PDB file of C-alpha atoms in Angstrom:
ATOM      1  CA  MET A   1     146.332 179.592 146.544  1.00  0.00           C
ATOM      2  CA  ASP A   2     145.999 176.424 148.601  1.00  0.00           C
ATOM      3  CA  PRO A   3     142.245 175.691 148.776  1.00  0.00           C
ATOM      4  CA  HIS A   4     142.849 173.539 151.858  1.00  0.00           C
ATOM      5  CA  PRO A   5     144.735 175.624 154.453  1.00  0.00           C
ATOM      6  CA  GLU A   6     146.442 173.949 157.377  1.00  0.00           C
ATOM      7  CA  PRO A   7     143.916 172.808 159.992  1.00  0.00           C
ATOM      8  CA  GLY A   8     144.114 175.091 162.999  1.00  0.00           C
ATOM      9  CA  LEU A   9     145.767 177.988 161.180  1.00  0.00           C
ATOM     10  CA  GLY A  10     142.667 180.216 161.322  1.00  0.00           C
ATOM     11  CA  PRO A  11     142.419 180.416 165.127  1.00  0.00           C
ATOM     12  CA  VAL A  12     146.141 181.183 165.310  1.00  0.00           C
ATOM     13  CA  LEU A  13     145.780 184.076 162.862  1.00  0.00           C
ATOM     14  CA  THR A  14     142.761 185.625 164.582  1.00  0.00           C
ATOM     15  CA  ALA A  15     144.381 185.227 168.010  1.00  0.00           C
ATOM     16  CA  LEU A  16     147.544 186.859 166.679  1.00  0.00           C
ATOM     17  CA  ALA A  17     145.544 189.743 165.203  1.00  0.00           C
ATOM     18  CA  ARG A  18     143.668 190.294 168.479  1.00  0.00           C
ATOM     19  CA  SER A  19     146.907 190.230 170.453  1.00  0.00           C
ATOM     20  CA  ALA A  20     148.423 192.746 168.035  1.00  0.00           C
ATOM     21  CA  VAL A  21     145.549 195.165 168.632  1.00  0.00           C
ATOM     22  CA  ALA A  22     145.464 194.591 172.405  1.00  0.00           C
ATOM     23  CA  THR A  23     149.191 195.187 172.850  1.00  0.00           C
ATOM     24  CA  SER A  24     149.214 198.259 170.604  1.00  0.00           C
ATOM     25  CA  PHE A  25     148.118 200.353 173.596  1.00  0.00           C
ATOM     26  CA  ALA A  26     151.283 199.531 175.556  1.00  0.00           C
ATOM     27  CA  PRO A  27     153.963 202.243 175.867  1.00  0.00           C
ATOM     28  CA  ARG A  28     156.322 199.942 173.953  1.00  0.00           C
ATOM     29  CA  PRO A  29     154.255 197.439 171.946  1.00  0.00           C
ATOM     30  CA  PRO A  30     155.993 194.088 171.396  1.00  0.00           C
ATOM     31  CA  GLY A  31     157.177 193.305 167.891  1.00  0.00           C
ATOM     32  CA  ALA A  32     155.690 190.735 165.567  1.00  0.00           C
ATOM     33  CA  ALA A  33     158.257 188.044 166.415  1.00  0.00           C
ATOM     34  CA  ALA A  34     157.470 188.243 170.136  1.00  0.00           C
ATOM     35  CA  LEU A  35     153.729 188.137 169.516  1.00  0.00           C
ATOM     36  CA  ILE A  36     154.005 185.132 167.214  1.00  0.00           C
ATOM     37  CA  THR A  37     156.089 183.267 169.794  1.00  0.00           C
ATOM     38  CA  ALA A  38     153.522 184.036 172.501  1.00  0.00           C
ATOM     39  CA  THR A  39     150.484 182.991 170.434  1.00  0.00           C
ATOM     40  CA  ALA A  40     149.128 179.562 171.333  1.00  0.00           C
ATOM     41  CA  GLY A  41     149.533 177.085 168.496  1.00  0.00           C
ATOM     42  CA  ALA A  42     151.783 179.308 166.393  1.00  0.00           C
ATOM     43  CA  ALA A  43     154.782 176.996 166.644  1.00  0.00           C
ATOM     44  CA  ALA A  44     152.867 174.257 164.831  1.00  0.00           C
ATOM     45  CA  HIS A  45     152.340 176.611 161.884  1.00  0.00           C
ATOM     46  CA  ALA A  46     155.815 178.143 161.717  1.00  0.00           C
ATOM     47  CA  ALA A  47     156.231 177.418 158.005  1.00  0.00           C
ATOM     48  CA  ALA A  48     152.865 178.946 157.065  1.00  0.00           C
ATOM     49  CA  LEU A  49     153.483 182.025 159.214  1.00  0.00           C
ATOM     50  CA  ALA A  50     156.883 182.531 157.572  1.00  0.00           C
ATOM     51  CA  LYS A  51     155.529 182.371 154.014  1.00  0.00           C
ATOM     52  CA  ARG A  52     155.029 185.703 152.255  1.00  0.00           C
ATOM     53  CA  GLU A  53     151.337 186.466 151.844  1.00  0.00           C
ATOM     54  CA  ALA A  54     149.088 189.417 151.056  1.00  0.00           C
ATOM     55  CA  THR A  55     146.556 189.941 153.839  1.00  0.00           C
ATOM     56  CA  PHE A  56     143.777 192.188 155.039  1.00  0.00           C
ATOM     57  CA  VAL A  57     142.616 192.461 158.641  1.00  0.00           C
ATOM     58  CA  THR A  58     139.043 193.591 159.265  1.00  0.00           C
ATOM     59  CA  LEU A  59     137.741 194.693 162.672  1.00  0.00           C
ATOM     60  CA  GLN A  60     134.018 194.804 163.443  1.00  0.00           C
ATOM     61  CA  ARG A  61     132.002 195.506 166.564  1.00  0.00           C
ATOM     62  CA  ASP A  62     128.286 194.725 166.748  1.00  0.00           C
ATOM     63  CA  GLY A  63     128.234 194.397 162.959  1.00  0.00           C
ATOM     64  CA  ARG A  64     129.818 197.821 162.408  1.00  0.00           C
ATOM     65  CA  LEU A  65     133.158 198.298 160.696  1.00  0.00           C
ATOM     66  CA  ARG A  66     135.904 199.508 163.047  1.00  0.00           C
ATOM     67  CA  GLY A  67     138.783 199.186 160.615  1.00  0.00           C
ATOM     68  CA  CYS A  68     140.071 197.360 157.555  1.00  0.00           C
ATOM     69  CA  ILE A  69     143.641 197.569 156.309  1.00  0.00           C
ATOM     70  CA  GLY A  70     145.752 195.350 154.080  1.00  0.00           C
ATOM     71  CA  THR A  71     147.840 194.955 150.967  1.00  0.00           C
ATOM     72  CA  LEU A  72     147.169 193.355 147.595  1.00  0.00           C
ATOM     73  CA  THR A  73     150.771 192.223 147.157  1.00  0.00           C
ATOM     74  CA  ALA A  74     152.688 189.697 149.259  1.00  0.00           C
ATOM     75  CA  LEU A  75     155.402 191.828 150.864  1.00  0.00           C
ATOM     76  CA  ARG A  76     155.973 190.247 154.286  1.00  0.00           C
ATOM     77  CA  PRO A  77     155.739 186.900 156.086  1.00  0.00           C
ATOM     78  CA  LEU A  78     152.145 186.019 156.943  1.00  0.00           C
ATOM     79  CA  GLY A  79     152.553 186.433 160.700  1.00  0.00           C
ATOM     80  CA  VAL A  80     154.313 189.785 160.388  1.00  0.00           C
ATOM     81  CA  ASP A  81     151.747 191.058 157.895  1.00  0.00           C
ATOM     82  CA  VAL A  82     148.833 190.132 160.164  1.00  0.00           C
ATOM     83  CA  VAL A  83     150.375 191.971 163.121  1.00  0.00           C
ATOM     84  CA  ARG A  84     151.068 195.041 161.002  1.00  0.00           C
ATOM     85  CA  ASN A  85     147.645 195.184 159.394  1.00  0.00           C
ATOM     86  CA  ALA A  86     145.766 194.500 162.636  1.00  0.00           C
ATOM     87  CA  ARG A  87     147.453 197.455 164.318  1.00  0.00           C
ATOM     88  CA  LEU A  88     146.884 199.696 161.317  1.00  0.00           C
ATOM     89  CA  ALA A  89     143.228 198.621 161.105  1.00  0.00           C
ATOM     90  CA  ALA A  90     142.756 199.709 164.723  1.00  0.00           C
ATOM     91  CA  ARG A  91     143.815 203.179 163.565  1.00  0.00           C
ATOM     92  CA  ASP A  92     142.004 203.171 160.221  1.00  0.00           C
ATOM     93  CA  PRO A  93     141.990 206.883 159.269  1.00  0.00           C
ATOM     94  CA  ARG A  94     138.440 206.603 157.912  1.00  0.00           C
ATOM     95  CA  LEU A  95     137.045 205.790 161.369  1.00  0.00           C
ATOM     96  CA  PRO A  96     137.486 206.720 165.036  1.00  0.00           C
ATOM     97  CA  PRO A  97     140.404 204.748 166.505  1.00  0.00           C
ATOM     98  CA  VAL A  98     139.671 201.529 168.366  1.00  0.00           C
ATOM     99  CA  GLU A  99     139.826 201.926 172.148  1.00  0.00           C
ATOM    100  CA  ALA A 100     141.384 199.431 174.543  1.00  0.00           C
ATOM    101  CA  ALA A 101     138.008 198.648 176.113  1.00  0.00           C
ATOM    102  CA  GLU A 102     136.696 197.467 172.731  1.00  0.00           C
ATOM    103  CA  VAL A 103     139.295 194.814 171.995  1.00  0.00           C
ATOM    104  CA  GLU A 104     137.556 191.835 173.602  1.00  0.00           C
ATOM    105  CA  SER A 105     134.261 192.614 171.840  1.00  0.00           C
ATOM    106  CA  LEU A 106     135.799 192.915 168.380  1.00  0.00           C
ATOM    107  CA  ARG A 107     135.186 190.371 165.656  1.00  0.00           C
ATOM    108  CA  LEU A 108     138.405 189.995 163.675  1.00  0.00           C
ATOM    109  CA  THR A 109     138.696 188.611 160.173  1.00  0.00           C
ATOM    110  CA  VAL A 110     142.034 187.784 158.580  1.00  0.00           C
ATOM    111  CA  THR A 111     141.848 187.475 154.796  1.00  0.00           C
ATOM    112  CA  ILE A 112     144.675 185.900 152.786  1.00  0.00           C
ATOM    113  CA  LEU A 113     144.670 186.942 149.125  1.00  0.00           C
ATOM    114  CA  SER A 114     145.863 185.048 146.084  1.00  0.00           C
ATOM    115  CA  PRO A 115     148.018 186.933 143.544  1.00  0.00           C
ATOM    116  CA  SER A 116     145.884 189.328 141.498  1.00  0.00           C
ATOM    117  CA  GLU A 117     145.168 188.413 137.885  1.00  0.00           C
ATOM    118  CA  PRO A 118     144.400 191.008 135.170  1.00  0.00           C
ATOM    119  CA  ILE A 119     140.987 190.788 133.530  1.00  0.00           C
ATOM    120  CA  ALA A 120     141.104 191.505 129.787  1.00  0.00           C
ATOM    121  CA  VAL A 121     138.090 193.795 129.530  1.00  0.00           C
ATOM    122  CA  ARG A 122     137.263 196.988 127.665  1.00  0.00           C
ATOM    123  CA  ALA A 123     133.567 197.160 128.516  1.00  0.00           C
ATOM    124  CA  PHE A 124     131.581 197.070 131.739  1.00  0.00           C
ATOM    125  CA  THR A 125     129.274 194.403 130.305  1.00  0.00           C
ATOM    126  CA  THR A 126     132.240 192.052 129.895  1.00  0.00           C
ATOM    127  CA  LEU A 127     133.457 192.755 133.420  1.00  0.00           C
ATOM    128  CA  LEU A 128     130.033 192.188 134.959  1.00  0.00           C
ATOM    129  CA  ASP A 129     129.614 188.894 133.128  1.00  0.00           C
ATOM    130  CA  HIS A 130     133.107 187.775 134.155  1.00  0.00           C
ATOM    131  CA  LEU A 131     132.660 188.280 137.896  1.00  0.00           C
ATOM    132  CA  ARG A 132     131.701 185.373 140.147  1.00  0.00           C
ATOM    133  CA  PRO A 133     129.570 186.730 143.007  1.00  0.00           C
ATOM    134  CA  GLY A 134     130.710 185.528 146.392  1.00  0.00           C
ATOM    135  CA  ARG A 135     134.073 184.326 145.089  1.00  0.00           C
ATOM    136  CA  ASP A 136     135.997 187.112 143.346  1.00  0.00           C
ATOM    137  CA  GLY A 137     137.733 190.042 144.941  1.00  0.00           C
ATOM    138  CA  LEU A 138     138.015 192.967 142.517  1.00  0.00           C
ATOM    139  CA  THR A 139     140.482 195.813 142.104  1.00  0.00           C
ATOM    140  CA  LEU A 140     139.953 198.753 139.759  1.00  0.00           C
ATOM    141  CA  LYS A 141     142.774 201.170 139.002  1.00  0.00           C
ATOM    142  CA  ASP A 142     143.690 203.751 136.408  1.00  0.00           C
ATOM    143  CA  THR A 143     146.881 205.375 135.186  1.00  0.00           C
ATOM    144  CA  GLY A 144     146.444 208.183 137.721  1.00  0.00           C
ATOM    145  CA  ASP A 145     145.979 207.882 141.469  1.00  0.00           C
ATOM    146  CA  ARG A 146     142.615 206.145 141.517  1.00  0.00           C
ATOM    147  CA  ARG A 147     142.632 202.643 142.974  1.00  0.00           C
ATOM    148  CA  ALA A 148     140.029 200.706 144.944  1.00  0.00           C
ATOM    149  CA  THR A 149     139.361 197.110 145.908  1.00  0.00           C
ATOM    150  CA  PHE A 150     136.535 195.051 147.364  1.00  0.00           C
ATOM    151  CA  LEU A 151     137.261 191.791 149.153  1.00  0.00           C
ATOM    152  CA  PRO A 152     135.037 188.814 148.288  1.00  0.00           C
ATOM    153  CA  SER A 153     133.224 189.315 151.609  1.00  0.00           C
ATOM    154  CA  VAL A 154     131.655 192.512 150.226  1.00  0.00           C
ATOM    155  CA  TRP A 155     129.410 190.351 148.038  1.00  0.00           C
ATOM    156  CA  THR A 156     127.427 189.611 151.206  1.00  0.00           C
ATOM    157  CA  SER A 157     126.098 193.177 151.262  1.00  0.00           C
ATOM    158  CA  LEU A 158     126.282 193.788 147.488  1.00  0.00           C
ATOM    159  CA  PRO A 159     125.284 190.486 145.826  1.00  0.00           C
ATOM    160  CA  ASP A 160     124.424 192.041 142.445  1.00  0.00           C
ATOM    161  CA  PRO A 161     127.451 192.522 140.118  1.00  0.00           C
ATOM    162  CA  ASP A 162     126.142 195.873 138.833  1.00  0.00           C
ATOM    163  CA  ARG A 163     125.810 197.268 142.353  1.00  0.00           C
ATOM    164  CA  PHE A 164     129.111 195.698 143.404  1.00  0.00           C
ATOM    165  CA  VAL A 165     131.082 197.382 140.611  1.00  0.00           C
ATOM    166  CA  ALA A 166     129.177 200.675 140.892  1.00  0.00           C
ATOM    167  CA  ALA A 167     129.950 200.854 144.615  1.00  0.00           C
ATOM    168  CA  LEU A 168     133.621 200.138 143.927  1.00  0.00           C
ATOM    169  CA  LEU A 169     133.728 202.939 141.355  1.00  0.00           C
ATOM    170  CA  ARG A 170     132.208 205.254 143.930  1.00  0.00           C
ATOM    171  CA  LYS A 171     134.724 204.146 146.556  1.00  0.00           C
ATOM    172  CA  GLY A 172     137.569 204.901 144.135  1.00  0.00           C
ATOM    173  CA  ARG A 173     136.093 208.334 143.327  1.00  0.00           C
ATOM    174  CA  TRP A 174     135.651 207.752 139.642  1.00  0.00           C
ATOM    175  CA  PRO A 175     133.343 210.244 137.877  1.00  0.00           C
ATOM    176  CA  ARG A 176     129.847 210.270 139.335  1.00  0.00           C
ATOM    177  CA  HIS A 177     128.116 209.381 136.063  1.00  0.00           C
ATOM    178  CA  LEU A 178     129.766 205.940 136.098  1.00  0.00           C
ATOM    179  CA  TRP A 179     128.151 204.821 139.338  1.00  0.00           C
ATOM    180  CA  THR A 180     124.833 206.656 139.087  1.00  0.00           C
ATOM    181  CA  THR A 181     123.744 205.493 135.620  1.00  0.00           C
ATOM    182  CA  GLU A 182     123.107 202.116 133.959  1.00  0.00           C
ATOM    183  CA  LEU A 183     126.570 200.608 134.174  1.00  0.00           C
ATOM    184  CA  ARG A 184     126.204 198.225 131.239  1.00  0.00           C
ATOM    185  CA  SER A 185     125.684 201.166 128.885  1.00  0.00           C
ATOM    186  CA  ALA A 186     128.515 203.278 130.343  1.00  0.00           C
ATOM    187  CA  VAL A 187     131.689 203.844 128.325  1.00  0.00           C
ATOM    188  CA  TRP A 188     134.777 202.104 129.718  1.00  0.00           C
ATOM    189  CA  PRO A 189     137.146 204.924 130.813  1.00  0.00           C
ATOM    190  CA  GLU A 190     140.497 205.229 129.088  1.00  0.00           C
ATOM    191  CA  GLY A 191     143.246 203.756 131.248  1.00  0.00           C
ATOM    192  CA  LEU A 192     140.930 201.801 133.555  1.00  0.00           C
ATOM    193  CA  ALA A 193     142.181 198.312 134.447  1.00  0.00           C
ATOM    194  CA  ALA A 194     140.561 195.491 136.404  1.00  0.00           C
ATOM    195  CA  GLU A 195     142.110 192.660 138.409  1.00  0.00           C
ATOM    196  CA  CYS A 196     140.526 189.836 140.352  1.00  0.00           C
ATOM    197  CA  TYR A 197     141.768 187.592 143.124  1.00  0.00           C
ATOM    198  CA  ALA A 198     140.593 184.787 145.375  1.00  0.00           C
ATOM    199  CA  ALA A 199     140.713 184.847 149.155  1.00  0.00           C
ATOM    200  CA  ARG A 200     140.590 182.684 152.260  1.00  0.00           C
ATOM    201  CA  GLU A 201     138.928 184.180 155.333  1.00  0.00           C
ATOM    202  CA  PHE A 202     139.338 183.308 158.995  1.00  0.00           C
ATOM    203  CA  SER A 203     137.143 184.976 161.624  1.00  0.00           C
ATOM    204  CA  GLY A 204     137.146 184.898 165.370  1.00  0.00           C
TER     205      GLY A 204
END
């Protein structure tokens, strides 16, 4: 991941995300290509917007989450992915849908993820010692249907690695004893795998 993104790219991404949400209420919402063309400054970042990236779009209003949707794998061009995820975040099934009157008061964050890297761990103690608070995003998954991730921004509300991992286990609906007991003494579940990733965030 480029640690020095193109100057001016952030405002373009957040403006594009806001436009995607705002236009989603139209009878026939414009496609990603039309929105990118209409976004001020986008032409200067055509190459970056065309590069495949994994993104998340987070919507907040008055500090409350209104939606957060994204992918961990780079499947689409950056601009297209932001439009898609912004519109899906506005209809996040975990929350009431965003209303048109809310759009201007939303705080939007576009997060670009680096490729995930496996962490070679077989014990929670090793995982907790490996994590870098404030920097690492974390994904936990097993051989079944359990999978959950926390973006690096979650460290703001969960700065302690033990609480961070316990909350992620709870989010992924792993057995209750894992996230309600002393995590460092818990047995690493068979089939559990961990991956970490870095991220760049742009808010506006």
